[in-house]
Amino acid sequence: MTSTIAFIGAGNMSRSIISGLVNGGYPADAIAASNPSRGKLDELQESFGIRTSTDNLQIAEADVLVLAVKPQILKSVCEQLKQLDLSQTLVLSIAAGVTCDRIAEYLQQPVRVVRAMPNTPSLLGLGMTGLFGAPGILKQDKALASTLMSAVGEIVWVEEESGIDQVIACAGSAPAYFFLMMEAMEQCAVDSLGVSPQQARKMIEQTAVGAAAMVKQNPQLSLAELRARVTSKGGTTAKAIEHFEHQGLRKTVDGAMKAAVSRAQEMAKLF
């Protein structure tokens, strides 16, 4: 029997998951979404044929309830949903920084909660999502959550809820790290090397795509080995790598990722 899925919130992440599910063969009539305004709902209904409503309570009685709202409004949304009996429902939250215990507190009843931390490439079906299941989730809950988030990319399950903060540092925030590196390369190419903006963008984006593909297609090789294979001794690449190392790139990255974890821990105390 197909599980019914209700999305509270119709933003980009909800749309991406719904698109992945429906395009993967999941029945559209088993999916519903709610949102305060009709605009995004009409687009979802037209594109995927799902049920929609501006009233959360009209669609929320489902096998899986996906809380796809901003963390700062999650409490008010749960205030409305707490009147429902959610004892037979899997609650999947993609609200950053809100713990499983806090969600249960907001809903004022025991609930089976899975937290998901997807990243922005999920919008292209190329995401990386970390998942954590609160104590008490069932085997089928884990399978359902895996199905939902696999619709937008790869998944990893973490054993402790604190592992979600590590996912944020390694995947959730990480696309921006690569964008910053690409931005710096583009700026140098244009401002210092005299490359046209169009050519700089094309070379840098394609090189990033190619480098990621080489990592993906060579799982037997470590990242260090892949780097070594394009770093001829005494050559141009070696000189560039030497400069990165001398300037403390590894230490900078280490500090940045730890800063992301620290901020995630701080945010958890705000909600």
Short mmCIF file of C-alpha atoms in Angstrom, two decimals:
data_model
loop_
_atom_site.label_atom_id
_atom_site.label_comp_id
_atom_site.label_asym_id
_atom_site.label_seq_id
_atom_site.Cartn_x
_atom_site.Cartn_y
_atom_site.Cartn_z
CA MET A 1 0.00 0.00 0.00
CA THR A 2 1.34 3.42 -0.98
CA SER A 3 2.01 5.78 1.91
CA THR A 4 0.36 9.19 1.77
CA ILE A 5 2.71 12.18 2.11
CA ALA A 6 1.76 15.71 3.18
CA PHE A 7 4.12 18.65 2.79
CA ILE A 8 3.59 21.60 5.10
CA GLY A 9 5.26 24.34 3.09
CA ALA A 10 5.55 24.57 -0.69
CA GLY A 11 8.99 26.11 -1.14
CA ASN A 12 11.88 25.00 -3.34
CA MET A 13 12.81 21.96 -1.26
CA SER A 14 9.25 20.65 -1.18
CA ARG A 15 8.99 21.14 -4.92
CA SER A 16 12.28 19.30 -5.49
CA ILE A 17 11.25 16.30 -3.38
CA ILE A 18 7.79 16.17 -4.97
CA SER A 19 9.32 16.39 -8.44
CA GLY A 20 11.76 13.59 -7.68
CA LEU A 21 9.01 11.37 -6.26
CA VAL A 22 6.50 11.89 -9.07
CA ASN A 23 9.09 11.66 -11.84
CA GLY A 24 10.31 8.47 -10.18
CA GLY A 25 6.84 6.94 -10.39
CA TYR A 26 5.35 7.78 -7.00
CA PRO A 27 1.55 8.28 -7.33
CA ALA A 28 0.71 11.99 -7.42
CA ASP A 29 -2.65 11.37 -5.76
CA ALA A 30 -0.81 10.14 -2.65
CA ILE A 31 0.95 13.50 -2.25
CA ALA A 32 -0.46 16.75 -0.88
CA ALA A 33 1.00 20.15 -0.02
CA SER A 34 -0.16 23.22 1.90
CA ASN A 35 1.03 26.82 1.86
CA PRO A 36 -0.43 30.13 3.07
CA SER A 37 -0.75 31.50 -0.47
CA ARG A 38 -1.98 29.85 -3.67
CA GLY A 39 0.83 30.80 -6.08
CA LYS A 40 3.28 27.99 -5.36
CA LEU A 41 0.44 25.54 -4.74
CA ASP A 42 -1.05 26.20 -8.17
CA GLU A 43 2.35 25.57 -9.76
CA LEU A 44 2.71 22.27 -7.90
CA GLN A 45 -0.78 21.18 -8.81
CA GLU A 46 -0.30 22.06 -12.46
CA SER A 47 3.16 20.51 -12.74
CA PHE A 48 2.64 17.30 -10.76
CA GLY A 49 -1.08 16.78 -10.23
CA ILE A 50 -0.87 16.63 -6.43
CA ARG A 51 -3.56 17.78 -3.99
CA THR A 52 -3.10 21.25 -2.48
CA SER A 53 -4.66 23.47 0.16
CA THR A 54 -4.02 26.73 1.98
CA ASP A 55 -5.23 25.00 5.15
CA ASN A 56 -2.58 22.81 6.81
CA LEU A 57 -5.19 20.74 8.62
CA GLN A 58 -6.93 19.75 5.38
CA ILE A 59 -3.91 17.80 4.13
CA ALA A 60 -1.96 16.98 7.29
CA GLU A 61 -3.58 13.63 8.11
CA ALA A 62 -1.14 11.46 6.20
CA ASP A 63 1.29 8.61 6.74
CA VAL A 64 4.21 11.01 6.41
CA LEU A 65 4.08 14.64 7.47
CA VAL A 66 6.94 16.69 6.04
CA LEU A 67 7.62 19.90 7.95
CA ALA A 68 9.21 22.00 5.22
CA VAL A 69 9.00 25.44 6.82
CA LYS A 70 11.56 27.87 8.19
CA PRO A 71 12.67 27.09 11.74
CA GLN A 72 11.44 30.43 13.07
CA ILE A 73 7.84 29.64 12.10
CA LEU A 74 7.89 25.91 12.92
CA LYS A 75 6.52 26.45 16.43
CA SER A 76 3.46 28.33 15.18
CA VAL A 77 2.82 25.67 12.52
CA CYS A 78 3.02 22.94 15.15
CA GLU A 79 0.63 24.90 17.36
CA GLN A 80 -1.96 24.28 14.68
CA LEU A 81 -1.01 20.67 14.00
CA LYS A 82 -0.94 19.57 17.64
CA GLN A 83 -4.72 19.09 17.65
CA LEU A 84 -4.28 16.12 15.30
CA ASP A 85 -3.55 12.59 16.46
CA LEU A 86 -0.10 11.96 15.03
CA SER A 87 0.54 8.65 16.78
CA GLN A 88 0.49 6.76 13.47
CA THR A 89 2.34 9.43 11.49
CA LEU A 90 6.01 9.76 10.61
CA VAL A 91 7.06 13.40 11.06
CA LEU A 92 9.98 14.35 8.83
CA SER A 93 11.45 17.78 9.51
CA ILE A 94 13.80 19.72 7.26
CA ALA A 95 13.77 22.76 9.56
CA ALA A 96 17.42 23.48 10.37
CA GLY A 97 18.43 23.67 14.00
CA VAL A 98 15.23 22.31 15.57
CA THR A 99 15.80 19.11 17.52
CA CYS A 100 13.56 16.05 17.58
CA ASP A 101 12.70 16.65 21.24
CA ARG A 102 11.75 20.25 20.50
CA ILE A 103 9.46 19.16 17.65
CA ALA A 104 7.72 16.68 19.98
CA GLU A 105 7.40 19.49 22.54
CA TYR A 106 5.85 21.79 19.95
CA LEU A 107 3.36 19.10 18.89
CA GLN A 108 2.60 18.24 22.55
CA GLN A 109 2.44 14.49 21.95
CA PRO A 110 4.78 11.56 21.42
CA VAL A 111 5.76 11.48 17.76
CA ARG A 112 8.09 9.49 15.55
CA VAL A 113 10.48 12.11 14.18
CA VAL A 114 13.18 12.03 11.51
CA ARG A 115 15.32 15.10 10.92
CA ALA A 116 16.65 15.69 7.42
CA MET A 117 19.39 18.10 6.41
CA PRO A 118 19.49 18.43 2.60
CA ASN A 119 21.71 20.84 0.70
CA THR A 120 20.87 23.16 -2.19
CA PRO A 121 22.00 20.85 -5.04
CA SER A 122 18.91 18.85 -4.04
CA LEU A 123 17.07 21.37 -6.22
CA LEU A 124 18.78 19.68 -9.20
CA GLY A 125 18.39 16.13 -7.92
CA LEU A 126 22.09 16.14 -6.98
CA GLY A 127 21.71 16.68 -3.28
CA MET A 128 23.36 15.23 -0.21
CA THR A 129 21.05 14.75 2.75
CA GLY A 130 21.88 13.73 6.29
CA LEU A 131 19.16 11.91 8.25
CA PHE A 132 18.67 11.20 11.93
CA GLY A 133 15.88 9.15 13.44
CA ALA A 134 14.75 9.86 16.98
CA PRO A 135 14.43 6.90 19.36
CA GLY A 136 11.24 5.03 18.64
CA ILE A 137 11.16 5.30 14.87
CA LEU A 138 10.22 2.11 13.06
CA LYS A 139 12.05 0.22 10.34
CA GLN A 140 9.42 1.33 7.85
CA ASP A 141 9.86 4.95 8.98
CA LYS A 142 13.51 4.80 8.07
CA ALA A 143 12.65 3.26 4.70
CA LEU A 144 10.05 5.96 3.99
CA ALA A 145 12.40 8.78 4.93
CA SER A 146 15.09 7.24 2.75
CA THR A 147 12.67 7.06 -0.19
CA LEU A 148 11.69 10.70 0.18
CA MET A 149 15.17 12.15 0.42
CA SER A 150 16.71 9.78 -2.13
CA ALA A 151 14.35 11.45 -4.61
CA VAL A 152 16.69 14.47 -4.59
CA GLY A 153 20.11 12.81 -4.34
CA GLU A 154 22.27 10.75 -2.01
CA ILE A 155 21.60 10.16 1.70
CA VAL A 156 23.53 9.26 4.84
CA TRP A 157 22.08 8.28 8.21
CA VAL A 158 23.81 9.48 11.37
CA GLU A 159 23.65 7.58 14.66
CA GLU A 160 23.52 10.61 16.97
CA GLU A 161 21.50 13.78 16.52
CA SER A 162 24.70 15.81 16.92
CA GLY A 163 25.78 14.17 13.66
CA ILE A 164 23.36 16.48 11.85
CA ASP A 165 25.68 19.37 12.76
CA GLN A 166 28.54 17.48 11.12
CA VAL A 167 26.37 16.99 8.02
CA ILE A 168 25.80 20.75 7.93
CA ALA A 169 29.56 21.38 7.91
CA CYS A 170 30.35 18.66 5.34
CA ALA A 171 27.35 18.98 3.03
CA GLY A 172 24.64 21.45 4.07
CA SER A 173 26.85 24.55 4.02
CA ALA A 174 29.53 23.07 1.77
CA PRO A 175 28.23 24.12 -1.67
CA ALA A 176 29.03 27.70 -0.64
CA TYR A 177 32.65 26.72 0.09
CA PHE A 178 33.07 25.55 -3.49
CA PHE A 179 31.22 28.60 -4.84
CA LEU A 180 33.63 30.85 -2.94
CA MET A 181 36.64 29.04 -4.40
CA MET A 182 35.17 29.32 -7.90
CA GLU A 183 34.35 32.98 -7.30
CA ALA A 184 37.95 33.70 -6.25
CA MET A 185 39.31 31.87 -9.30
CA GLU A 186 36.97 33.78 -11.60
CA GLN A 187 37.98 37.10 -10.05
CA CYS A 188 41.68 36.34 -10.52
CA ALA A 189 41.14 35.17 -14.10
CA VAL A 190 39.30 38.37 -15.02
CA ASP A 191 41.08 40.99 -12.90
CA SER A 192 44.64 39.67 -12.92
CA LEU A 193 45.02 37.36 -15.90
CA GLY A 194 42.98 39.28 -18.46
CA VAL A 195 40.52 36.49 -19.24
CA SER A 196 37.05 37.56 -20.39
CA PRO A 197 34.25 37.02 -17.84
CA GLN A 198 32.48 34.61 -20.21
CA GLN A 199 35.56 32.47 -20.80
CA ALA A 200 36.51 32.51 -17.12
CA ARG A 201 33.05 31.32 -16.06
CA LYS A 202 32.99 28.60 -18.70
CA MET A 203 36.45 27.24 -17.84
CA ILE A 204 35.92 27.29 -14.09
CA GLU A 205 32.45 25.77 -14.02
CA GLN A 206 33.37 22.99 -16.44
CA THR A 207 36.55 22.22 -14.54
CA ALA A 208 34.53 21.96 -11.30
CA VAL A 209 32.02 19.62 -12.97
CA GLY A 210 34.84 17.50 -14.37
CA ALA A 211 36.73 17.34 -11.07
CA ALA A 212 33.60 16.26 -9.19
CA ALA A 213 32.88 13.61 -11.84
CA MET A 214 36.42 12.22 -11.49
CA VAL A 215 35.92 11.88 -7.73
CA LYS A 216 32.54 10.24 -8.21
CA GLN A 217 33.73 7.80 -10.85
CA ASN A 218 36.91 6.75 -9.03
CA PRO A 219 35.81 5.71 -5.52
CA GLN A 220 38.84 3.43 -5.23
CA LEU A 221 41.17 6.46 -5.31
CA SER A 222 41.64 8.77 -2.36
CA LEU A 223 41.29 12.49 -2.91
CA ALA A 224 45.01 12.83 -2.19
CA GLU A 225 45.79 10.33 -4.96
CA LEU A 226 43.55 12.12 -7.44
CA ARG A 227 45.30 15.39 -6.62
CA ALA A 228 48.73 13.76 -6.97
CA ARG A 229 47.84 12.44 -10.43
CA VAL A 230 47.43 15.96 -11.80
CA THR A 231 50.38 17.42 -9.89
CA SER A 232 53.59 16.84 -11.83
CA LYS A 233 56.72 17.45 -9.79
CA GLY A 234 58.11 20.90 -10.50
CA GLY A 235 55.18 21.84 -12.74
CA THR A 236 52.58 24.57 -12.70
CA THR A 237 50.05 22.65 -10.61
CA ALA A 238 52.70 21.77 -8.04
CA LYS A 239 53.57 25.45 -7.70
CA ALA A 240 49.93 26.40 -7.16
CA ILE A 241 49.41 23.62 -4.60
CA GLU A 242 52.59 24.67 -2.82
CA HIS A 243 51.18 28.18 -2.49
CA PHE A 244 47.86 26.90 -1.11
CA GLU A 245 49.68 24.82 1.47
CA HIS A 246 52.04 27.65 2.43
CA GLN A 247 49.07 29.98 2.94
CA GLY A 248 47.39 27.48 5.28
CA LEU A 249 44.46 26.36 3.17
CA ARG A 250 43.92 23.20 5.23
CA LYS A 251 43.87 25.16 8.48
CA THR A 252 41.45 27.67 6.99
CA VAL A 253 39.07 24.94 5.83
CA ASP A 254 39.35 23.18 9.20
CA GLY A 255 38.42 26.40 11.01
CA ALA A 256 35.54 27.17 8.65
CA MET A 257 33.93 23.75 9.02
CA LYS A 258 34.27 23.86 12.81
CA ALA A 259 32.71 27.33 12.77
CA ALA A 260 29.72 25.92 10.86
CA VAL A 261 29.28 23.19 13.49
CA SER A 262 29.56 25.74 16.30
CA ARG A 263 26.90 27.94 14.71
CA ALA A 264 24.59 24.96 14.20
CA GLN A 265 24.89 24.17 17.90
CA GLU A 266 24.11 27.79 18.77
CA MET A 267 21.05 27.81 16.49
CA ALA A 268 19.66 24.70 18.19
CA LYS A 269 19.40 26.75 21.39
CA LEU A 270 17.32 29.46 19.69
CA PHE A 271 14.26 27.31 19.00
#
